[in-house]
Amino acid sequence: MPANVCPTGAEYLRFLPETILTIAGVLIMFLEAVFTRDEQKRIFPAFSIVALVAALVASIAAAGDPGSAFSNMLIIDGFGSFFRVLVIGVGILAILSSSEYLDREHHNGGEFYALILFCVVGQCVMVTANELIMIFLGLEISSIASYILAGYLRDDPRNNESALKYFLLGSFATAFLLYGVAWIYGLTGHTNLDQIRASLLAGTGGPLVLVGFSAALIFVGMAFKISAAPFQIWAPDVYQGAPAPVSAFLSVGPKAAAFAILLRVFMTAFGPIGSRWEPIFGMCALATMFVGNLAALQQTNIKRMLAYSSIAHAGYVLVAVTAHSSNGSSAAMFYLAAYAFTNLGAFAVVTYFARKGEEYVKIDQMAGLGLRQPAMAALLTVFLLSLIGVPLTGGFFGKFYIFKAALDSKLVWLTVLGLLNSAIAAYYYLRILVVMYMKDPQEPVNHLPPAGLGLQLALGASALGTLVLGIFPGWVLDYATRAALK
């Protein structure tokens, strides 16, 4: 084998987080046949978190020795390391908030934790990929695990419907992505992002119309993953039908990884034709914000409302991508970190409140929560205020940096309409606060048991992250600014 093909020790170190998580996931699948049900409930959540923490440490160590790996198919830089740490952190919080829920639903099997680990592996590959085929492989590893997670409660028709819709529409989106990859390979002869960029800069990438066509196909595949309009129709049904902890995970982890590859592909490979795709991204961002916020106004189910809210927030991040600048990239990175803590925390409260069978997911059923569970209501208040963008929360600085990046890129019209959307969104978030604190329950409500240790840790970490990013944003923003794609 040629010397330049043999991976070095440094390259194995750069791929160590994915290796740890893959081995841990496979071990869980084997050990499930050995341990009893009670032993699985005790061992597998802790084992999964230990594996994720080990992967987190390995990611930080790999960030200290940046560079490419495996014939330049993966690249470990500040950008990839930021998102790697983010998706691993999301995996930790998802497992912490899941164990109590699975025990309550009598579905506490080891395969759930293995699927979360495999999904995180796919996301880690996506965010560090420097090659379109590797992006596809990471996307499929993540997506297949996500499809199964969406239908994890097999005896629940809502879960089955959620998984089927997600799988069918996801398959169509993947086909568009692969078709776009085939076109750009045919035009440039490359699938490496840097080589595609060099080909376009040199003018050897073929007719601009065909390059634009391939970029559009790739964008369609990615737009589905981030639930951007008009490819968002799957999100409300999937989030509503999937188990609440899975909905939380899907709304944050895969979306962050998808935005990472969207930024890397269009800022790197298709950067030379940025003037052609910027207006399309701007219109898509605007449509996504309006569709998400206007639809959320009409929802009575809190999971469905958070699903439409997730669509709207994808629109805000697209504003940063449209800016096509390093400021836009760093703003998107900061916003996704703040949104991860906020949305995971909000869904964790829903997970606690919904109870067995997710019987209580109507907004009106949260009436009186401020009196019955003041601590839980206070935490949800923090998360909702962050989603609105109130000062001293991560959501405030997230929106501030996004709209500042848009103004710096002369996107005044998009900034004004984005701020209008933020005002619209405040209504349906504040409506929940009104219900919790100013309305009495319409029916007798049974006493809610105290939250378990895992859920308490997930809520505490989410609230802490939301407030820290709102009070000390410079810690994350400085790193994001240094790591942003130019």
PDB file of C-alpha atoms in Angstrom, residues 26-254:
ATOM      1  CA  VAL A  26     -21.829  -2.285  19.418  1.00  0.00           C
ATOM      2  CA  LEU A  27     -21.012  -3.351  22.994  1.00  0.00           C
ATOM      3  CA  ILE A  28     -24.450  -2.250  24.194  1.00  0.00           C
ATOM      4  CA  MET A  29     -26.115  -4.350  21.494  1.00  0.00           C
ATOM      5  CA  PHE A  30     -24.137  -7.424  22.540  1.00  0.00           C
ATOM      6  CA  LEU A  31     -24.548  -6.863  26.267  1.00  0.00           C
ATOM      7  CA  GLU A  32     -28.310  -6.524  25.927  1.00  0.00           C
ATOM      8  CA  ALA A  33     -28.430 -10.282  25.430  1.00  0.00           C
ATOM      9  CA  VAL A  34     -26.495 -10.804  28.667  1.00  0.00           C
ATOM     10  CA  PHE A  35     -28.032  -8.419  31.171  1.00  0.00           C
ATOM     11  CA  THR A  36     -31.509  -8.654  32.638  1.00  0.00           C
ATOM     12  CA  ARG A  37     -34.024  -5.863  32.117  1.00  0.00           C
ATOM     13  CA  ASP A  38     -33.322  -4.333  35.529  1.00  0.00           C
ATOM     14  CA  GLU A  39     -29.575  -4.458  34.939  1.00  0.00           C
ATOM     15  CA  GLN A  40     -29.996  -2.782  31.564  1.00  0.00           C
ATOM     16  CA  LYS A  41     -31.919   0.095  33.140  1.00  0.00           C
ATOM     17  CA  ARG A  42     -29.119   0.663  35.629  1.00  0.00           C
ATOM     18  CA  ILE A  43     -26.076   0.083  33.437  1.00  0.00           C
ATOM     19  CA  PHE A  44     -26.787   1.240  29.885  1.00  0.00           C
ATOM     20  CA  PRO A  45     -27.618   4.931  30.520  1.00  0.00           C
ATOM     21  CA  ALA A  46     -24.498   5.369  32.653  1.00  0.00           C
ATOM     22  CA  PHE A  47     -22.362   3.408  30.171  1.00  0.00           C
ATOM     23  CA  SER A  48     -23.639   5.535  27.270  1.00  0.00           C
ATOM     24  CA  ILE A  49     -22.891   8.775  29.094  1.00  0.00           C
ATOM     25  CA  VAL A  50     -19.391   7.565  29.981  1.00  0.00           C
ATOM     26  CA  ALA A  51     -18.796   6.744  26.296  1.00  0.00           C
ATOM     27  CA  LEU A  52     -20.058  10.174  25.228  1.00  0.00           C
ATOM     28  CA  VAL A  53     -17.909  11.938  27.831  1.00  0.00           C
ATOM     29  CA  ALA A  54     -14.883   9.937  26.627  1.00  0.00           C
ATOM     30  CA  ALA A  55     -15.686  10.971  23.054  1.00  0.00           C
ATOM     31  CA  LEU A  56     -16.019  14.570  24.217  1.00  0.00           C
ATOM     32  CA  VAL A  57     -12.561  14.455  25.796  1.00  0.00           C
ATOM     33  CA  ALA A  58     -11.161  12.840  22.647  1.00  0.00           C
ATOM     34  CA  SER A  59     -12.750  15.602  20.529  1.00  0.00           C
ATOM     35  CA  ILE A  60     -11.079  18.282  22.624  1.00  0.00           C
ATOM     36  CA  ALA A  61      -7.765  16.428  22.389  1.00  0.00           C
ATOM     37  CA  ALA A  62      -8.131  16.084  18.610  1.00  0.00           C
ATOM     38  CA  ALA A  63      -8.861  19.812  18.340  1.00  0.00           C
ATOM     39  CA  GLY A  64      -5.407  20.432  19.798  1.00  0.00           C
ATOM     40  CA  ASP A  65      -3.835  18.668  16.795  1.00  0.00           C
ATOM     41  CA  PRO A  66      -5.855  19.920  13.804  1.00  0.00           C
ATOM     42  CA  GLY A  67      -5.382  18.584  10.316  1.00  0.00           C
ATOM     43  CA  SER A  68      -6.784  16.210   7.744  1.00  0.00           C
ATOM     44  CA  ALA A  69      -7.287  12.476   8.062  1.00  0.00           C
ATOM     45  CA  PHE A  70      -7.763   9.506   5.756  1.00  0.00           C
ATOM     46  CA  SER A  71      -6.639  11.024   2.463  1.00  0.00           C
ATOM     47  CA  ASN A  72      -8.204  14.418   3.258  1.00  0.00           C
ATOM     48  CA  MET A  73     -11.706  12.936   3.502  1.00  0.00           C
ATOM     49  CA  LEU A  74     -12.028  14.277   7.056  1.00  0.00           C
ATOM     50  CA  ILE A  75     -10.717  17.565   8.356  1.00  0.00           C
ATOM     51  CA  ILE A  76     -10.349  18.407  12.025  1.00  0.00           C
ATOM     52  CA  ASP A  77     -10.406  22.187  12.331  1.00  0.00           C
ATOM     53  CA  GLY A  78     -11.969  24.647  14.733  1.00  0.00           C
ATOM     54  CA  PHE A  79     -15.271  24.593  12.853  1.00  0.00           C
ATOM     55  CA  GLY A  80     -15.606  20.816  12.877  1.00  0.00           C
ATOM     56  CA  SER A  81     -14.438  20.538  16.485  1.00  0.00           C
ATOM     57  CA  PHE A  82     -17.051  23.096  17.603  1.00  0.00           C
ATOM     58  CA  PHE A  83     -19.898  21.121  16.083  1.00  0.00           C
ATOM     59  CA  ARG A  84     -18.416  17.808  17.183  1.00  0.00           C
ATOM     60  CA  VAL A  85     -18.462  18.938  20.814  1.00  0.00           C
ATOM     61  CA  LEU A  86     -21.952  20.353  20.329  1.00  0.00           C
ATOM     62  CA  VAL A  87     -23.551  17.172  18.960  1.00  0.00           C
ATOM     63  CA  ILE A  88     -21.836  15.005  21.574  1.00  0.00           C
ATOM     64  CA  GLY A  89     -23.131  17.336  24.277  1.00  0.00           C
ATOM     65  CA  VAL A  90     -26.615  17.072  22.795  1.00  0.00           C
ATOM     66  CA  GLY A  91     -26.318  13.282  22.961  1.00  0.00           C
ATOM     67  CA  ILE A  92     -25.424  13.443  26.669  1.00  0.00           C
ATOM     68  CA  LEU A  93     -28.412  15.652  27.485  1.00  0.00           C
ATOM     69  CA  ALA A  94     -30.728  13.485  25.366  1.00  0.00           C
ATOM     70  CA  ILE A  95     -29.770  10.336  27.282  1.00  0.00           C
ATOM     71  CA  LEU A  96     -30.089  12.080  30.642  1.00  0.00           C
ATOM     72  CA  SER A  97     -33.638  13.161  29.801  1.00  0.00           C
ATOM     73  CA  SER A  98     -34.603   9.799  28.251  1.00  0.00           C
ATOM     74  CA  SER A  99     -33.962   7.128  30.888  1.00  0.00           C
ATOM     75  CA  GLU A 100     -36.848   8.107  33.161  1.00  0.00           C
ATOM     76  CA  TYR A 101     -39.201   8.445  30.167  1.00  0.00           C
ATOM     77  CA  LEU A 102     -38.298   4.998  28.807  1.00  0.00           C
ATOM     78  CA  ASP A 103     -38.762   3.434  32.231  1.00  0.00           C
ATOM     79  CA  ARG A 104     -42.194   5.045  32.494  1.00  0.00           C
ATOM     80  CA  GLU A 105     -43.175   3.697  29.064  1.00  0.00           C
ATOM     81  CA  HIS A 106     -41.713   0.221  29.846  1.00  0.00           C
ATOM     82  CA  HIS A 107     -39.386   0.407  26.831  1.00  0.00           C
ATOM     83  CA  ASN A 108     -36.036   0.789  28.544  1.00  0.00           C
ATOM     84  CA  GLY A 109     -34.062  -1.359  26.097  1.00  0.00           C
ATOM     85  CA  GLY A 110     -30.389  -1.143  25.259  1.00  0.00           C
ATOM     86  CA  GLU A 111     -31.033  -0.558  21.573  1.00  0.00           C
ATOM     87  CA  PHE A 112     -32.288   2.969  22.338  1.00  0.00           C
ATOM     88  CA  TYR A 113     -28.927   4.005  23.752  1.00  0.00           C
ATOM     89  CA  ALA A 114     -27.050   2.271  20.953  1.00  0.00           C
ATOM     90  CA  LEU A 115     -29.132   4.163  18.384  1.00  0.00           C
ATOM     91  CA  ILE A 116     -28.381   7.490  20.066  1.00  0.00           C
ATOM     92  CA  LEU A 117     -24.654   6.694  19.976  1.00  0.00           C
ATOM     93  CA  PHE A 118     -24.757   5.640  16.319  1.00  0.00           C
ATOM     94  CA  CYS A 119     -26.725   8.768  15.457  1.00  0.00           C
ATOM     95  CA  VAL A 120     -24.080  10.921  17.137  1.00  0.00           C
ATOM     96  CA  VAL A 121     -21.362   9.022  15.238  1.00  0.00           C
ATOM     97  CA  GLY A 122     -23.038   9.962  11.953  1.00  0.00           C
ATOM     98  CA  GLN A 123     -23.304  13.584  13.019  1.00  0.00           C
ATOM     99  CA  CYS A 124     -19.623  13.673  14.011  1.00  0.00           C
ATOM    100  CA  VAL A 125     -18.663  12.320  10.589  1.00  0.00           C
ATOM    101  CA  MET A 126     -20.879  14.920   8.910  1.00  0.00           C
ATOM    102  CA  VAL A 127     -19.393  17.922  10.698  1.00  0.00           C
ATOM    103  CA  THR A 128     -15.788  16.870  10.051  1.00  0.00           C
ATOM    104  CA  ALA A 129     -16.263  15.666   6.456  1.00  0.00           C
ATOM    105  CA  ASN A 130     -14.339  17.445   3.721  1.00  0.00           C
ATOM    106  CA  GLU A 131     -15.697  15.292   0.953  1.00  0.00           C
ATOM    107  CA  LEU A 132     -19.212  14.905  -0.455  1.00  0.00           C
ATOM    108  CA  ILE A 133     -19.224  11.113  -0.245  1.00  0.00           C
ATOM    109  CA  MET A 134     -18.191  11.249   3.421  1.00  0.00           C
ATOM    110  CA  ILE A 135     -20.955  13.784   4.046  1.00  0.00           C
ATOM    111  CA  PHE A 136     -23.419  11.348   2.518  1.00  0.00           C
ATOM    112  CA  LEU A 137     -22.120   8.439   4.614  1.00  0.00           C
ATOM    113  CA  GLY A 138     -22.348  10.446   7.827  1.00  0.00           C
ATOM    114  CA  LEU A 139     -25.797  11.679   6.898  1.00  0.00           C
ATOM    115  CA  GLU A 140     -27.065   8.160   6.299  1.00  0.00           C
ATOM    116  CA  ILE A 141     -25.592   6.790   9.531  1.00  0.00           C
ATOM    117  CA  SER A 142     -27.350   9.556  11.421  1.00  0.00           C
ATOM    118  CA  SER A 143     -30.591   9.358   9.427  1.00  0.00           C
ATOM    119  CA  ILE A 144     -31.122   5.603   9.662  1.00  0.00           C
ATOM    120  CA  ALA A 145     -30.712   5.706  13.426  1.00  0.00           C
ATOM    121  CA  SER A 146     -33.060   8.711  13.552  1.00  0.00           C
ATOM    122  CA  TYR A 147     -35.774   6.905  11.571  1.00  0.00           C
ATOM    123  CA  ILE A 148     -35.733   4.023  14.053  1.00  0.00           C
ATOM    124  CA  LEU A 149     -35.696   6.350  17.065  1.00  0.00           C
ATOM    125  CA  ALA A 150     -38.746   8.203  15.750  1.00  0.00           C
ATOM    126  CA  GLY A 151     -40.704   4.921  15.849  1.00  0.00           C
ATOM    127  CA  TYR A 152     -39.052   3.500  18.946  1.00  0.00           C
ATOM    128  CA  LEU A 153     -42.295   2.793  20.837  1.00  0.00           C
ATOM    129  CA  ARG A 154     -43.406   0.142  18.384  1.00  0.00           C
ATOM    130  CA  ASP A 155     -46.805  -0.444  19.983  1.00  0.00           C
ATOM    131  CA  ASP A 156     -47.755   3.244  19.678  1.00  0.00           C
ATOM    132  CA  PRO A 157     -49.449   4.084  16.328  1.00  0.00           C
ATOM    133  CA  ARG A 158     -48.243   7.688  16.589  1.00  0.00           C
ATOM    134  CA  ASN A 159     -44.628   6.505  16.680  1.00  0.00           C
ATOM    135  CA  ASN A 160     -45.160   4.204  13.710  1.00  0.00           C
ATOM    136  CA  GLU A 161     -46.684   7.013  11.652  1.00  0.00           C
ATOM    137  CA  SER A 162     -43.859   9.355  12.660  1.00  0.00           C
ATOM    138  CA  ALA A 163     -41.144   6.894  11.611  1.00  0.00           C
ATOM    139  CA  LEU A 164     -42.813   6.057   8.296  1.00  0.00           C
ATOM    140  CA  LYS A 165     -43.239   9.696   7.263  1.00  0.00           C
ATOM    141  CA  TYR A 166     -39.713  10.520   8.316  1.00  0.00           C
ATOM    142  CA  PHE A 167     -38.250   7.564   6.415  1.00  0.00           C
ATOM    143  CA  LEU A 168     -40.172   8.102   3.173  1.00  0.00           C
ATOM    144  CA  LEU A 169     -39.572  11.842   2.923  1.00  0.00           C
ATOM    145  CA  GLY A 170     -35.983  11.472   4.119  1.00  0.00           C
ATOM    146  CA  SER A 171     -35.301   8.946   1.365  1.00  0.00           C
ATOM    147  CA  PHE A 172     -36.537  11.372  -1.291  1.00  0.00           C
ATOM    148  CA  ALA A 173     -34.339  14.127   0.162  1.00  0.00           C
ATOM    149  CA  THR A 174     -31.298  11.852   0.120  1.00  0.00           C
ATOM    150  CA  ALA A 175     -31.946  11.062  -3.540  1.00  0.00           C
ATOM    151  CA  PHE A 176     -31.835  14.780  -4.377  1.00  0.00           C
ATOM    152  CA  LEU A 177     -28.569  15.146  -2.462  1.00  0.00           C
ATOM    153  CA  LEU A 178     -26.938  12.214  -4.253  1.00  0.00           C
ATOM    154  CA  TYR A 179     -28.133  13.447  -7.636  1.00  0.00           C
ATOM    155  CA  GLY A 180     -26.517  16.804  -6.910  1.00  0.00           C
ATOM    156  CA  VAL A 181     -23.282  15.092  -5.859  1.00  0.00           C
ATOM    157  CA  ALA A 182     -23.284  13.112  -9.113  1.00  0.00           C
ATOM    158  CA  TRP A 183     -23.763  16.284 -11.153  1.00  0.00           C
ATOM    159  CA  ILE A 184     -20.947  18.229  -9.489  1.00  0.00           C
ATOM    160  CA  TYR A 185     -18.643  15.225  -9.792  1.00  0.00           C
ATOM    161  CA  GLY A 186     -19.442  14.974 -13.480  1.00  0.00           C
ATOM    162  CA  LEU A 187     -18.762  18.685 -13.959  1.00  0.00           C
ATOM    163  CA  THR A 188     -15.562  19.025 -11.941  1.00  0.00           C
ATOM    164  CA  GLY A 189     -14.257  15.481 -11.604  1.00  0.00           C
ATOM    165  CA  HIS A 190     -13.998  15.925  -7.828  1.00  0.00           C
ATOM    166  CA  THR A 191     -16.014  15.277  -4.677  1.00  0.00           C
ATOM    167  CA  ASN A 192     -13.489  16.928  -2.345  1.00  0.00           C
ATOM    168  CA  LEU A 193     -14.817  20.338  -1.289  1.00  0.00           C
ATOM    169  CA  ASP A 194     -11.486  22.176  -1.668  1.00  0.00           C
ATOM    170  CA  GLN A 195     -10.903  20.702  -5.119  1.00  0.00           C
ATOM    171  CA  ILE A 196     -14.414  21.634  -6.239  1.00  0.00           C
ATOM    172  CA  ARG A 197     -13.773  25.192  -5.078  1.00  0.00           C
ATOM    173  CA  ALA A 198     -10.454  25.315  -6.933  1.00  0.00           C
ATOM    174  CA  SER A 199     -12.129  23.999 -10.082  1.00  0.00           C
ATOM    175  CA  LEU A 200     -14.842  26.658  -9.945  1.00  0.00           C
ATOM    176  CA  LEU A 201     -12.321  29.419  -9.298  1.00  0.00           C
ATOM    177  CA  ALA A 202     -10.253  28.238 -12.275  1.00  0.00           C
ATOM    178  CA  GLY A 203     -13.330  28.195 -14.505  1.00  0.00           C
ATOM    179  CA  THR A 204     -12.987  24.470 -15.281  1.00  0.00           C
ATOM    180  CA  GLY A 205     -16.195  23.410 -13.529  1.00  0.00           C
ATOM    181  CA  GLY A 206     -18.385  23.427 -16.611  1.00  0.00           C
ATOM    182  CA  PRO A 207     -21.296  25.739 -17.474  1.00  0.00           C
ATOM    183  CA  LEU A 208     -22.412  27.924 -14.570  1.00  0.00           C
ATOM    184  CA  VAL A 209     -26.041  26.912 -15.115  1.00  0.00           C
ATOM    185  CA  LEU A 210     -25.219  23.241 -14.515  1.00  0.00           C
ATOM    186  CA  VAL A 211     -23.066  24.056 -11.487  1.00  0.00           C
ATOM    187  CA  GLY A 212     -26.000  26.021 -10.088  1.00  0.00           C
ATOM    188  CA  PHE A 213     -28.309  23.108 -10.821  1.00  0.00           C
ATOM    189  CA  SER A 214     -26.096  20.695  -8.870  1.00  0.00           C
ATOM    190  CA  ALA A 215     -25.871  23.173  -5.980  1.00  0.00           C
ATOM    191  CA  ALA A 216     -29.668  23.479  -5.961  1.00  0.00           C
ATOM    192  CA  LEU A 217     -30.098  19.697  -5.774  1.00  0.00           C
ATOM    193  CA  ILE A 218     -27.653  19.455  -2.870  1.00  0.00           C
ATOM    194  CA  PHE A 219     -29.440  22.306  -1.110  1.00  0.00           C
ATOM    195  CA  VAL A 220     -32.794  20.525  -1.450  1.00  0.00           C
ATOM    196  CA  GLY A 221     -31.362  17.457   0.287  1.00  0.00           C
ATOM    197  CA  MET A 222     -29.946  19.566   3.104  1.00  0.00           C
ATOM    198  CA  ALA A 223     -33.029  21.794   3.391  1.00  0.00           C
ATOM    199  CA  PHE A 224     -35.063  18.733   4.320  1.00  0.00           C
ATOM    200  CA  LYS A 225     -32.689  17.928   7.170  1.00  0.00           C
ATOM    201  CA  ILE A 226     -32.888  21.449   8.588  1.00  0.00           C
ATOM    202  CA  SER A 227     -36.675  21.583   7.948  1.00  0.00           C
ATOM    203  CA  ALA A 228     -36.463  24.720   5.809  1.00  0.00           C
ATOM    204  CA  ALA A 229     -39.489  25.816   3.773  1.00  0.00           C
ATOM    205  CA  PRO A 230     -40.828  24.438   1.491  1.00  0.00           C
ATOM    206  CA  PHE A 231     -39.310  21.153   2.727  1.00  0.00           C
ATOM    207  CA  GLN A 232     -40.526  21.429   6.319  1.00  0.00           C
ATOM    208  CA  ILE A 233     -43.801  19.535   6.107  1.00  0.00           C
ATOM    209  CA  TRP A 234     -42.416  16.397   7.781  1.00  0.00           C
ATOM    210  CA  ALA A 235     -41.248  18.109  10.980  1.00  0.00           C
ATOM    211  CA  PRO A 236     -44.543  18.785  12.850  1.00  0.00           C
ATOM    212  CA  ASP A 237     -45.890  15.263  12.317  1.00  0.00           C
ATOM    213  CA  VAL A 238     -42.598  13.584  13.207  1.00  0.00           C
ATOM    214  CA  TYR A 239     -41.949  15.683  16.317  1.00  0.00           C
ATOM    215  CA  GLN A 240     -45.522  15.245  17.526  1.00  0.00           C
ATOM    216  CA  GLY A 241     -45.589  11.477  16.963  1.00  0.00           C
ATOM    217  CA  ALA A 242     -42.083  10.586  18.167  1.00  0.00           C
ATOM    218  CA  PRO A 243     -41.290  10.030  21.872  1.00  0.00           C
ATOM    219  CA  ALA A 244     -40.714  13.416  23.544  1.00  0.00           C
ATOM    220  CA  PRO A 245     -36.974  12.854  24.275  1.00  0.00           C
ATOM    221  CA  VAL A 246     -36.459  11.747  20.683  1.00  0.00           C
ATOM    222  CA  SER A 247     -38.255  14.853  19.416  1.00  0.00           C
ATOM    223  CA  ALA A 248     -35.888  16.940  21.535  1.00  0.00           C
ATOM    224  CA  PHE A 249     -32.869  15.136  20.108  1.00  0.00           C
ATOM    225  CA  LEU A 250     -34.070  15.345  16.489  1.00  0.00           C
ATOM    226  CA  SER A 251     -34.833  19.050  16.792  1.00  0.00           C
ATOM    227  CA  VAL A 252     -31.252  19.838  17.818  1.00  0.00           C
ATOM    228  CA  GLY A 253     -28.564  17.238  17.019  1.00  0.00           C
ATOM    229  CA  PRO A 254     -29.286  16.330  13.382  1.00  0.00           C
TER     230      PRO A 254
END
